[in-house]
Coordinates of C-alpha atoms in Angstrom, one line a residue:
M27 CA 17.7 -25.5 -19.4
T28 CA 16.5 -22.0 -20.1
R29 CA 19.2 -20.0 -18.2
P30 CA 22.4 -21.8 -17.4
A31 CA 24.1 -21.1 -14.0
T32 CA 26.7 -18.4 -14.2
N33 CA 30.0 -18.4 -12.3
R34 CA 28.5 -15.9 -9.9
T35 CA 25.9 -18.4 -8.7
R36 CA 28.4 -20.9 -7.4
R37 CA 29.1 -20.9 -3.7
N38 CA 32.1 -23.0 -2.7
G39 CA 31.5 -25.3 -5.7
A40 CA 27.8 -25.9 -4.9
V41 CA 24.9 -24.4 -6.9
R42 CA 21.9 -24.1 -4.6
C43 CA 18.7 -25.0 -6.4
A44 CA 15.2 -24.2 -5.2
I45 CA 12.1 -25.9 -6.7
Y46 CA 9.0 -23.8 -7.3
T47 CA 5.7 -25.4 -8.1
R48 CA 2.3 -23.9 -8.8
K49 CA -1.3 -25.0 -9.6
S50 CA -4.0 -22.6 -10.5
S51 CA -7.0 -24.4 -8.9
E52 CA -7.4 -26.2 -5.6
E53 CA -9.0 -29.2 -7.3
G54 CA -7.0 -32.4 -6.6
L55 CA -4.7 -30.8 -4.0
E56 CA -6.2 -33.1 -1.3
Q57 CA -5.1 -36.2 -3.2
E58 CA -2.2 -38.2 -1.8
F59 CA -0.1 -37.6 -5.0
N60 CA -1.1 -34.3 -6.6
S61 CA 0.2 -32.0 -9.4
L62 CA 2.5 -30.1 -7.1
Q63 CA 4.3 -33.3 -6.0
A64 CA 4.5 -34.5 -9.6
Q65 CA 6.2 -31.2 -10.6
R66 CA 8.6 -31.5 -7.7
E67 CA 9.6 -35.0 -8.5
A68 CA 10.4 -34.1 -12.1
C69 CA 12.5 -31.1 -10.9
E70 CA 14.4 -33.2 -8.3
A71 CA 15.3 -35.7 -11.0
F72 CA 16.6 -33.0 -13.2
I73 CA 18.7 -31.5 -10.4
N74 CA 20.1 -35.0 -9.6
S75 CA 21.2 -35.3 -13.3
Q76 CA 23.3 -32.2 -12.8
R77 CA 25.1 -33.3 -9.7
H78 CA 28.4 -33.3 -11.7
E79 CA 27.9 -29.6 -12.1
G80 CA 27.6 -29.1 -8.3
W81 CA 23.8 -28.7 -8.2
V82 CA 22.2 -29.3 -4.8
C83 CA 18.5 -29.4 -4.2
L84 CA 17.4 -27.2 -1.2
P85 CA 14.9 -29.0 1.1
K86 CA 12.6 -25.9 1.5
A87 CA 9.4 -26.2 -0.6
Y88 CA 8.0 -23.3 -2.5
D89 CA 4.5 -24.5 -3.4
D90 CA 1.6 -22.2 -4.5
G91 CA -1.6 -24.3 -4.7
G92 CA -4.7 -22.5 -5.9
F93 CA -2.9 -19.4 -7.2
S94 CA -3.1 -18.0 -10.7
G95 CA 0.0 -17.2 -12.7
A96 CA -1.6 -13.9 -13.7
T97 CA -0.2 -12.1 -10.6
M98 CA 2.9 -12.1 -8.5
E99 CA 0.9 -11.9 -5.3
R100 CA 1.7 -15.5 -4.4
P101 CA 3.1 -16.4 -0.9
A102 CA 5.6 -19.1 -2.1
L103 CA 6.8 -17.0 -5.1
Q104 CA 7.3 -13.9 -2.9
Q105 CA 9.3 -16.1 -0.4
L106 CA 11.4 -17.5 -3.2
L107 CA 12.2 -14.0 -4.6
A108 CA 13.0 -12.8 -1.1
D109 CA 15.4 -15.8 -0.6
I110 CA 17.0 -15.0 -4.0
T111 CA 17.5 -11.4 -3.0
A112 CA 19.0 -12.5 0.3
G113 CA 21.5 -14.7 -1.6
R114 CA 20.2 -18.0 -0.3
V115 CA 19.2 -19.4 -3.8
D116 CA 21.3 -19.6 -6.9
I117 CA 18.9 -21.3 -9.4
A118 CA 15.1 -21.5 -9.4
V119 CA 13.9 -24.7 -11.0
V120 CA 10.4 -25.0 -12.5
Y121 CA 8.6 -27.7 -14.4
K122 CA 7.5 -25.3 -17.2
I123 CA 7.9 -21.6 -17.7
D124 CA 4.1 -21.0 -17.2
R125 CA 4.5 -22.4 -13.7
L126 CA 6.6 -19.3 -12.9
T127 CA 4.4 -16.8 -14.5
R128 CA 1.9 -16.3 -17.3
S129 CA 2.5 -12.6 -17.7
L130 CA 5.3 -11.0 -19.8
A131 CA 5.4 -8.0 -17.6
D132 CA 5.8 -10.1 -14.4
F133 CA 8.4 -12.2 -16.1
A134 CA 10.5 -9.1 -16.8
K135 CA 10.3 -8.2 -13.1
I136 CA 11.4 -11.7 -12.1
V137 CA 14.3 -11.7 -14.5
E138 CA 15.4 -8.3 -13.2
I139 CA 15.5 -9.7 -9.6
L140 CA 17.4 -12.7 -10.8
D141 CA 20.0 -10.7 -12.7
A142 CA 20.5 -8.3 -9.8
R143 CA 21.8 -11.3 -7.7
G144 CA 23.4 -13.2 -10.5
A145 CA 20.9 -16.0 -10.1
S146 CA 19.2 -18.1 -12.9
F147 CA 16.1 -20.1 -13.5
V148 CA 15.6 -23.5 -15.2
S149 CA 12.6 -25.1 -17.0
V150 CA 13.2 -28.8 -16.9
T151 CA 10.8 -29.6 -19.9
Q152 CA 11.8 -26.8 -22.2
Q153 CA 15.3 -27.0 -23.5
F154 CA 16.7 -23.8 -25.0
N155 CA 19.3 -21.3 -24.0
T156 CA 18.4 -17.6 -23.5
T157 CA 21.9 -16.4 -24.0
S158 CA 21.2 -16.4 -27.8
S159 CA 18.7 -14.2 -29.6
M160 CA 16.8 -17.2 -30.9
G161 CA 16.5 -18.6 -27.4
R162 CA 15.1 -15.3 -26.1
L163 CA 12.6 -15.1 -29.0
T164 CA 11.4 -18.7 -28.2
L165 CA 11.0 -17.8 -24.5
N166 CA 8.9 -14.7 -25.3
V167 CA 6.8 -16.7 -27.7
L168 CA 6.1 -19.3 -25.1
L169 CA 5.2 -16.7 -22.5
S170 CA 3.0 -14.9 -25.0
F171 CA 1.0 -18.1 -25.5
A172 CA 0.9 -18.8 -21.8
Q173 CA -0.5 -15.3 -21.2
F174 CA -3.0 -15.8 -24.1
E175 CA -4.1 -19.1 -22.6
R176 CA -4.7 -17.6 -19.2
E177 CA -6.7 -14.7 -20.7
V178 CA -8.8 -17.1 -22.7
I179 CA -9.5 -19.3 -19.7
G180 CA -10.5 -16.1 -17.7
E181 CA -12.9 -15.0 -20.5
R182 CA -14.5 -18.5 -20.6
I183 CA -15.0 -18.5 -16.8
R184 CA -16.5 -14.9 -16.9
D185 CA -18.7 -15.8 -19.8
K186 CA -19.9 -18.9 -18.0
I187 CA -20.7 -17.0 -14.8
A188 CA -22.5 -14.3 -16.8
A189 CA -24.5 -16.9 -18.8
S190 CA -25.4 -18.8 -15.7
K191 CA -26.6 -15.7 -13.8
K192 CA -28.6 -14.6 -16.9
K193 CA -30.4 -17.9 -16.5
G194 CA -31.0 -17.1 -12.8
M195 CA -28.5 -19.6 -11.3
W196 CA -26.9 -18.9 -8.0
M197 CA -23.1 -19.1 -8.4
G198 CA -22.0 -19.6 -4.8
G199 CA -21.0 -17.5 -1.8
V200 CA -22.7 -17.1 1.6
P201 CA -26.4 -17.9 1.4
P202 CA -28.3 -14.9 2.7
L203 CA -30.6 -15.2 5.8
G204 CA -33.7 -17.2 4.8
Y205 CA -31.9 -19.6 2.4
R206 CA -29.6 -22.6 2.5
A207 CA -27.4 -24.0 -0.3
Q208 CA -28.3 -27.4 -1.6
D209 CA -26.9 -28.8 -4.9
R210 CA -25.8 -25.3 -5.9
K211 CA -29.3 -24.0 -5.5
L212 CA -30.9 -21.7 -2.9
I213 CA -33.6 -23.4 -0.8
V214 CA -35.9 -21.4 1.4
V215 CA -35.6 -22.0 5.2
D216 CA -39.2 -21.3 6.4
S217 CA -38.3 -20.1 9.9
E218 CA -35.7 -17.7 8.7
A219 CA -37.8 -16.6 5.8
E220 CA -40.5 -15.4 8.2
V221 CA -37.9 -13.3 10.0
V222 CA -36.9 -11.7 6.7
R223 CA -40.5 -10.9 5.9
A224 CA -41.0 -9.4 9.3
I225 CA -37.9 -7.2 8.9
F226 CA -39.2 -5.9 5.6
R227 CA -42.7 -5.3 6.9
R228 CA -41.6 -3.4 10.0
Y229 CA -39.1 -1.3 8.0
T230 CA -41.9 0.0 5.7
E231 CA -44.0 0.8 8.9
L232 CA -41.2 2.4 10.9
C233 CA -39.4 4.1 8.0
S234 CA -36.1 4.0 9.9
V235 CA -33.3 1.5 10.0
R236 CA -32.3 2.8 13.4
L237 CA -35.7 2.2 14.9
L238 CA -35.9 -1.1 13.2
Q239 CA -32.6 -2.2 14.8
E240 CA -33.7 -1.1 18.2
E241 CA -37.0 -3.0 17.9
L242 CA -35.3 -6.2 16.7
E243 CA -32.8 -6.1 19.6
A244 CA -35.7 -5.5 22.0
R245 CA -37.6 -8.5 20.6
G246 CA -34.4 -10.7 20.7
I247 CA -34.4 -11.2 16.9
T248 CA -30.8 -12.0 15.9
T249 CA -28.7 -13.2 13.0
R250 CA -28.7 -16.9 12.1
S251 CA -26.9 -19.4 14.4
R252 CA -25.2 -22.2 12.5
M253 CA -22.8 -25.1 12.9
S254 CA -19.4 -24.7 11.2
A255 CA -17.7 -27.4 9.2
L256 CA -15.5 -28.0 12.2
G257 CA -18.5 -28.8 14.4
R258 CA -18.2 -25.4 16.2
M259 CA -21.3 -23.4 16.9
K260 CA -21.3 -19.9 15.5
C261 CA -23.6 -18.0 17.9
S262 CA -26.1 -15.5 16.6
K263 CA -25.7 -11.8 17.2
P264 CA -28.0 -8.7 17.2
F265 CA -28.4 -7.1 13.8
S266 CA -26.2 -4.1 13.1
R267 CA -27.6 -1.2 11.1
G268 CA -25.1 -2.0 8.3
A269 CA -26.3 -5.6 8.1
L270 CA -29.9 -4.4 7.9
Y271 CA -29.1 -2.1 5.1
L272 CA -27.5 -4.9 3.1
L273 CA -30.4 -7.2 3.9
L274 CA -33.0 -4.7 2.8
Q275 CA -31.3 -4.1 -0.5
N276 CA -30.5 -7.7 -1.4
P277 CA -32.5 -8.5 -4.7
I278 CA -32.2 -12.2 -4.0
Y279 CA -35.2 -11.8 -1.6
C280 CA -37.5 -10.7 -4.5
G281 CA -36.3 -13.7 -6.7
E282 CA -33.7 -11.9 -8.7
I283 CA -30.0 -12.6 -9.5
V284 CA -27.8 -9.5 -10.2
H285 CA -24.8 -9.5 -12.5
N286 CA -22.9 -6.3 -13.5
G287 CA -25.7 -4.1 -12.4
Q288 CA -28.4 -6.1 -14.4
S289 CA -31.1 -8.1 -12.7
Y290 CA -32.4 -11.5 -14.0
P291 CA -35.2 -13.7 -12.8
G292 CA -33.7 -16.3 -10.4
E293 CA -34.3 -20.0 -10.2
H294 CA -34.8 -19.8 -6.5
E295 CA -38.1 -19.0 -4.8
P296 CA -38.6 -15.4 -3.7
I297 CA -39.2 -14.7 0.0
I298 CA -40.5 -11.1 -0.4
D299 CA -43.4 -10.4 -2.8
Q300 CA -43.0 -7.6 -5.3
P301 CA -45.3 -4.9 -3.6
L302 CA -43.4 -5.2 -0.3
W303 CA -40.0 -5.1 -2.1
D304 CA -41.0 -2.0 -4.0
A305 CA -42.3 -0.3 -0.9
A306 CA -39.0 -1.0 1.0
Q307 CA -36.9 0.2 -1.9
A308 CA -38.9 3.4 -2.2
Q309 CA -38.6 4.1 1.5
L310 CA -34.8 3.5 1.3
A311 CA -34.6 6.0 -1.6
R312 CA -36.6 8.6 0.4
N313 CA -34.4 8.2 3.4
A314 CA -31.1 8.4 1.4
A315 CA -30.8 12.1 2.0
Q316 CA -32.9 12.4 5.1
R317 CA -31.8 10.1 7.9
N318 CA -29.0 10.5 10.4
S319 CA -27.0 7.5 9.1
G320 CA -27.0 9.3 5.7
A321 CA -28.0 12.7 7.3
R322 CA -31.1 14.8 6.9
T323 CA -29.0 17.2 4.8
R324 CA -27.7 17.6 1.3
Q325 CA -24.7 15.6 2.3
P326 CA -24.6 12.3 4.3
S327 CA -22.7 11.9 7.5
L328 CA -20.7 8.7 6.7
L329 CA -19.3 8.2 10.2
A330 CA -22.4 8.9 12.3
G331 CA -22.5 6.6 15.3
M332 CA -18.9 5.5 14.9
L333 CA -16.9 8.5 16.1
F334 CA -15.7 8.9 19.8
D335 CA -13.6 11.6 21.3
G336 CA -10.6 11.2 23.6
D337 CA -12.9 10.9 26.7
G338 CA -15.0 8.1 25.1
N339 CA -17.9 10.4 24.3
R340 CA -19.9 9.7 21.2
M341 CA -19.5 12.4 18.5
T342 CA -22.8 13.6 16.8
P343 CA -23.1 15.0 13.3
T344 CA -24.3 18.6 13.2
H345 CA -24.1 21.6 10.8
A346 CA -24.1 25.3 10.5
V347 CA -25.3 27.6 7.7
K348 CA -23.5 30.8 6.8
N349 CA -24.2 32.8 3.6
D350 CA -26.2 29.9 2.2
T351 CA -23.2 27.6 2.6
R352 CA -23.6 24.5 4.8
Y353 CA -20.7 23.5 7.1
R354 CA -20.9 20.0 8.6
Y355 CA -19.2 18.9 11.8
Y356 CA -18.9 16.0 14.2
V357 CA -19.3 17.3 17.8
S358 CA -18.7 15.7 21.1
R359 CA -22.0 15.0 22.8
A360 CA -20.8 16.8 26.0
L361 CA -20.6 20.1 24.0
I362 CA -24.1 19.7 22.7
T363 CA -25.6 18.9 26.2
N364 CA -23.3 21.4 28.0
D365 CA -22.3 18.6 30.2
Q366 CA -18.5 19.0 29.9
T367 CA -16.7 17.9 33.0
E368 CA -13.5 19.7 34.2
G369 CA -10.5 18.5 32.2
S370 CA -12.5 16.9 29.4
A371 CA -11.6 17.9 25.8
G372 CA -14.7 18.1 23.7
L373 CA -14.1 18.2 20.0
R374 CA -15.8 19.9 17.0
I375 CA -14.2 18.5 13.9
P376 CA -15.0 19.4 10.2
A377 CA -16.9 16.4 8.8
A378 CA -15.5 16.4 5.3
E379 CA -11.9 16.2 6.5
I380 CA -12.2 13.3 8.9
E381 CA -14.5 11.4 6.5
Q382 CA -11.8 11.8 3.8
L383 CA -9.1 10.6 6.3
V384 CA -11.1 7.5 7.4
T385 CA -12.4 6.4 4.0
C386 CA -9.0 6.8 2.3
R387 CA -7.3 4.7 5.1
V388 CA -10.0 2.0 4.9
R389 CA -9.8 2.0 1.1
Q390 CA -6.0 1.7 1.2
W391 CA -6.3 -1.2 3.6
L392 CA -8.8 -3.0 1.3
L393 CA -6.5 -2.4 -1.8
D394 CA -3.4 -3.9 0.0
P395 CA -3.4 -7.7 -0.4
G396 CA -0.7 -8.0 2.3
S397 CA -2.8 -6.2 4.9
V398 CA -5.9 -8.3 4.2
Y399 CA -3.9 -11.5 4.2
Q400 CA -2.3 -10.6 7.5
A401 CA -5.7 -9.8 9.1
T402 CA -7.4 -12.9 7.9
S403 CA -4.7 -15.6 7.6
A404 CA -5.1 -16.7 11.2
R405 CA -8.9 -17.0 10.9
F406 CA -8.9 -18.5 7.4
P407 CA -5.6 -20.3 6.6
D408 CA -6.9 -22.0 3.4
P409 CA -5.1 -20.5 0.4
G410 CA -8.2 -20.5 -1.9
T411 CA -10.2 -18.6 0.7
Q412 CA -7.4 -16.1 1.2
R413 CA -7.3 -15.5 -2.6
R414 CA -11.1 -14.9 -2.6
F415 CA -10.8 -12.5 0.4
T416 CA -8.1 -10.4 -1.3
T417 CA -9.8 -10.3 -4.7
R418 CA -13.2 -9.2 -3.2
A419 CA -11.5 -6.6 -0.9
Q420 CA -9.6 -5.2 -3.9
D421 CA -12.8 -5.0 -5.9
I422 CA -14.5 -2.9 -3.3
G423 CA -11.5 -0.7 -2.8
K424 CA -11.0 -0.2 -6.6
H425 CA -14.7 0.8 -7.2
W426 CA -15.1 2.8 -4.0
P427 CA -15.5 6.3 -5.6
E428 CA -18.3 4.9 -7.8
L429 CA -20.2 3.3 -4.9
P430 CA -23.4 5.1 -3.9
M431 CA -23.2 6.9 -0.6
M432 CA -25.6 4.5 1.0
R433 CA -23.4 1.6 0.0
Q434 CA -20.2 3.3 1.3
R435 CA -22.0 3.9 4.6
A436 CA -23.2 0.3 4.8
V437 CA -19.6 -1.0 4.2
L438 CA -18.1 1.3 6.8
T439 CA -20.8 0.4 9.5
A440 CA -20.4 -3.3 8.8
L441 CA -16.6 -3.2 9.0
I442 CA -15.8 -0.6 11.7
D443 CA -16.4 -1.2 15.4
R444 CA -15.5 2.4 16.4
I445 CA -13.3 5.3 15.6
A446 CA -11.4 7.0 18.4
V447 CA -10.2 10.6 17.8
G448 CA -7.2 11.4 20.0
A449 CA -4.9 14.4 20.2
D450 CA -2.2 12.9 18.0
R451 CA -3.9 10.1 16.0
I452 CA -7.1 8.6 14.9
D453 CA -7.6 4.9 15.6
I454 CA -10.0 2.9 13.3
R455 CA -11.0 -0.4 15.0
L456 CA -11.9 -3.0 12.4
C457 CA -14.0 -6.0 13.4
L458 CA -12.4 -8.9 11.6
G459 CA -15.2 -11.3 12.5
R460 CA -17.5 -9.4 10.0
L461 CA -15.2 -9.7 7.0
G462 CA -16.7 -12.9 5.7
A463 CA -20.2 -11.5 5.4
L464 CA -19.0 -8.1 4.2
L465 CA -16.8 -9.5 1.4
D466 CA -19.4 -12.2 0.5
V467 CA -16.8 -15.0 1.1
A468 CA -18.0 -18.4 2.2
A469 CA -15.5 -19.6 4.7
T470 CA -15.3 -21.4 8.1
P471 CA -12.8 -19.8 10.6
T472 CA -10.1 -21.8 12.3
Q473 CA -11.3 -23.3 15.6
G474 CA -10.3 -21.3 18.6
V475 CA -10.3 -17.9 16.8
T476 CA -12.6 -15.4 18.5
E477 CA -15.4 -13.7 16.6
D478 CA -14.7 -10.3 18.1
E479 CA -11.0 -10.0 17.0
I480 CA -10.1 -6.4 16.3
Q481 CA -7.4 -4.8 14.1
T482 CA -6.6 -1.1 14.6
L483 CA -5.7 1.2 11.7
S484 CA -4.0 4.4 13.0
I485 CA -3.7 7.7 11.2
P486 CA -1.2 10.2 12.7
V487 CA -2.8 13.7 13.0
R488 CA -2.4 17.0 14.8
L489 CA -5.4 18.6 16.4
R490 CA -5.4 22.3 17.0
R491 CA -7.9 24.8 18.2
S492 CA -8.9 27.5 15.8
G493 CA -9.6 30.8 17.5
S494 CA -11.7 30.8 20.6
E495 CA -14.4 28.4 19.4
I496 CA -14.2 24.7 20.2
R497 CA -13.3 23.6 16.7
M498 CA -10.5 21.3 15.8
L499 CA -8.5 21.4 12.6
I500 CA -6.8 18.2 11.4
D501 CA -3.2 18.4 10.0
T502 CA -1.8 15.3 8.5
T503 CA 1.0 14.3 6.1
D504 CA -0.3 10.8 5.6
P505 CA 0.6 9.7 2.1
F506 CA -2.7 8.0 1.2
V507 CA -4.8 11.0 2.0
A508 CA -5.5 12.9 -1.2
A509 CA -4.7 16.6 -1.6
K510 CA -7.7 18.9 -1.5
P511 CA -7.2 22.3 -3.2
D512 CA -9.0 25.3 -1.7
A513 CA -11.1 26.8 -4.4
R514 CA -11.2 30.2 -2.7
L515 CA -7.4 30.4 -2.4
I516 CA -7.0 29.4 -6.1
K517 CA -9.6 32.0 -7.1
L518 CA -7.7 34.7 -5.1
L519 CA -4.4 33.8 -6.8
L520 CA -6.0 34.1 -10.2
K521 CA -7.5 37.4 -9.3
A522 CA -4.0 38.6 -8.1
R523 CA -2.5 37.7 -11.5
R524 CA -5.3 39.6 -13.3
F525 CA -5.0 42.7 -11.2
S526 CA -1.2 42.6 -11.7
A527 CA -1.6 42.4 -15.5
T528 CA -4.0 45.3 -15.4
L529 CA -1.5 47.3 -13.4
V530 CA 1.4 46.6 -15.7
G531 CA -0.6 47.4 -18.8
S532 CA -2.0 50.7 -17.5
D533 CA 1.0 53.1 -17.2
D534 CA 0.3 56.4 -15.4
V535 CA -3.2 55.3 -14.4
P536 CA -3.8 55.9 -10.6
F537 CA -4.5 53.0 -8.3
A538 CA -7.9 54.4 -7.4
A539 CA -8.9 54.4 -11.1
L540 CA -7.8 50.8 -11.6
A541 CA -9.6 49.7 -8.5
E542 CA -12.8 51.5 -9.7
R543 CA -12.4 49.8 -13.0
E544 CA -12.3 46.4 -11.3
G545 CA -15.2 47.3 -9.0
V546 CA -13.3 47.1 -5.8
S547 CA -11.8 49.5 -3.2
R548 CA -8.3 50.9 -3.6
S549 CA -7.2 49.1 -0.4
Y550 CA -8.5 45.7 -1.6
F551 CA -6.9 46.2 -5.0
T552 CA -3.5 46.9 -3.4
R553 CA -3.6 43.9 -1.1
V554 CA -4.6 41.5 -3.9
V555 CA -1.9 42.8 -6.3
R556 CA 0.8 42.1 -3.6
L557 CA -0.3 38.4 -3.7
S558 CA 1.1 38.2 -7.3
Y559 CA 4.6 38.3 -5.8
L560 CA 4.2 35.1 -3.8
A561 CA 7.1 32.6 -4.0
P562 CA 6.5 30.2 -6.9
D563 CA 6.6 27.2 -4.5
I564 CA 4.0 28.7 -2.3
A565 CA 1.7 29.4 -5.3
Q566 CA 2.2 25.8 -6.5
A567 CA 1.5 24.3 -3.1
I568 CA -1.8 26.2 -3.0
L569 CA -2.7 25.0 -6.5
D570 CA -1.9 21.4 -5.4
G571 CA -3.8 21.7 -2.1
H572 CA -0.7 21.2 0.0
Q573 CA -0.9 24.6 1.9
P574 CA -1.1 24.6 5.7
R575 CA -4.7 23.6 6.7
D576 CA -5.3 26.9 8.6
L577 CA -4.3 29.1 5.6
T578 CA -7.5 30.4 4.2
A579 CA -8.3 33.0 1.6
D580 CA -9.3 35.5 4.3
K581 CA -6.1 34.9 6.3
L582 CA -3.9 35.3 3.1
L583 CA -5.7 38.5 2.2
A584 CA -5.3 39.8 5.8
H585 CA -1.5 39.9 5.4
S586 CA -1.6 43.6 4.4
R587 CA 2.2 43.8 4.7
L588 CA 3.2 40.5 3.2
P589 CA 7.0 40.3 2.9
L590 CA 8.5 40.5 -0.6
V591 CA 11.4 38.3 0.4
W592 CA 10.4 34.6 -0.3
P593 CA 11.9 33.0 2.8
D594 CA 10.1 35.6 5.0
Q595 CA 6.8 34.8 3.1
R596 CA 7.2 31.1 3.9
T597 CA 7.7 31.9 7.6
A598 CA 4.8 34.3 7.7
L599 CA 2.3 31.9 6.0
G600 CA 3.4 28.7 7.8
F601 CA 5.3 27.0 5.0
A602 CA 8.6 27.1 6.8

């Protein structure tokens, strides 16, 4: 018994015991008597041996089958900790310490939760008492070895996958169009392979994914239709542009297997010959900075084709150039065609701002295991599949900043059905039916679940007109949207400090002479110097990028009579 029950854990003479069991892999869980049941029987026998102490076994099962002890993101463990916090459990009983956790850091968190409620845990096969220094040392040594064992197992698995892929072996997942899986190998499906070859050939001829998509839809060429494991037909659908991008960049088609950015000759038969593959990749590279889905500009329009205004009109990417600086926008189509009806509210939104809002929100959703679990649990209830979903989603979210712009665009177009920009919020509609293909997870959805299920991610915003032009500024306090400092504002503050230092160090020198020394007019020198008296919190907010969105360098400089009193400054500049 690792931690004996304290007096505080007793409730009317009864000590409520919850049994927690865990198994890292799903292998053997389908057996009539599996490892989880064996652990539970051993724990029940131990609890029965302590009946004279008032121990009572709770009927509720806390079983985590197919979950690693390296993380606390386990459904049954989270439920157990919640019940302990709520005061419904006095002692958590486990077969061995490593069933509870294999991480020293996670163990410290669990003990903190237990101590906060006066609860305990018991390991039925490891007899020592943690009330003594020797017992605590023994426990830490056991956990250290458990963590070491987990890390060694992980290294062996990663090394095996790496070695297998270097030999060109396919290591599982959803077979791409043109292949089927047989005996852990990719076998060419002739009818689908011809479709893949046709897609590559037509792309090199059309030089546009948009035109390719339209032609495929006109010719009735769709994704594969297959029978699920439950005997339910998964109907084919027209190719989306995101799916076509992924297909055209998949090196499996030229006979290669990729691991950690390195390509290796695969064991499978290639569908695309090398000249055709090279031609398609060269065309994709040329189009990376020239097409509407990436934009024919120096910067891509990530959300082209996905944005709609409050009237349901599609918003089109456009740009303006002023003083050799390019400003990108998304504009309601009605404003471009001058077809605005009475009462409609056409929008003209800065592209960088709304792209940052949407990508940050989608990335935050991918990084949150709870959100991904909630979105996919009804479709894929299998615990192992859920674990693969959350792991793959976290991997995409974690490496999002390093992804090429084309890959970011492909992920967004594959995942997002549409983005509706309203007056007080932005709604991002995710198509959950595409998650399996997007996250490369082989899974069969539960029967009765529709393929077109939608989940909406909302971002609270405030849209305001700026001057007389039809341009909308976005104000948001959403916590997952990163601050974006204004370089011109920061440069203006630095100049104000420099001018102020010049003024202080030049006694009896006229303003006109100081302004001439700096190469500016006397009026400009005076206005800039006054900015050195800004309230410290205002200056810090500007440095951190937390100033009001309509506060620009020109607007700040235009305050020729900026108040010297700090509260008045906050009111004048919109900080109040």
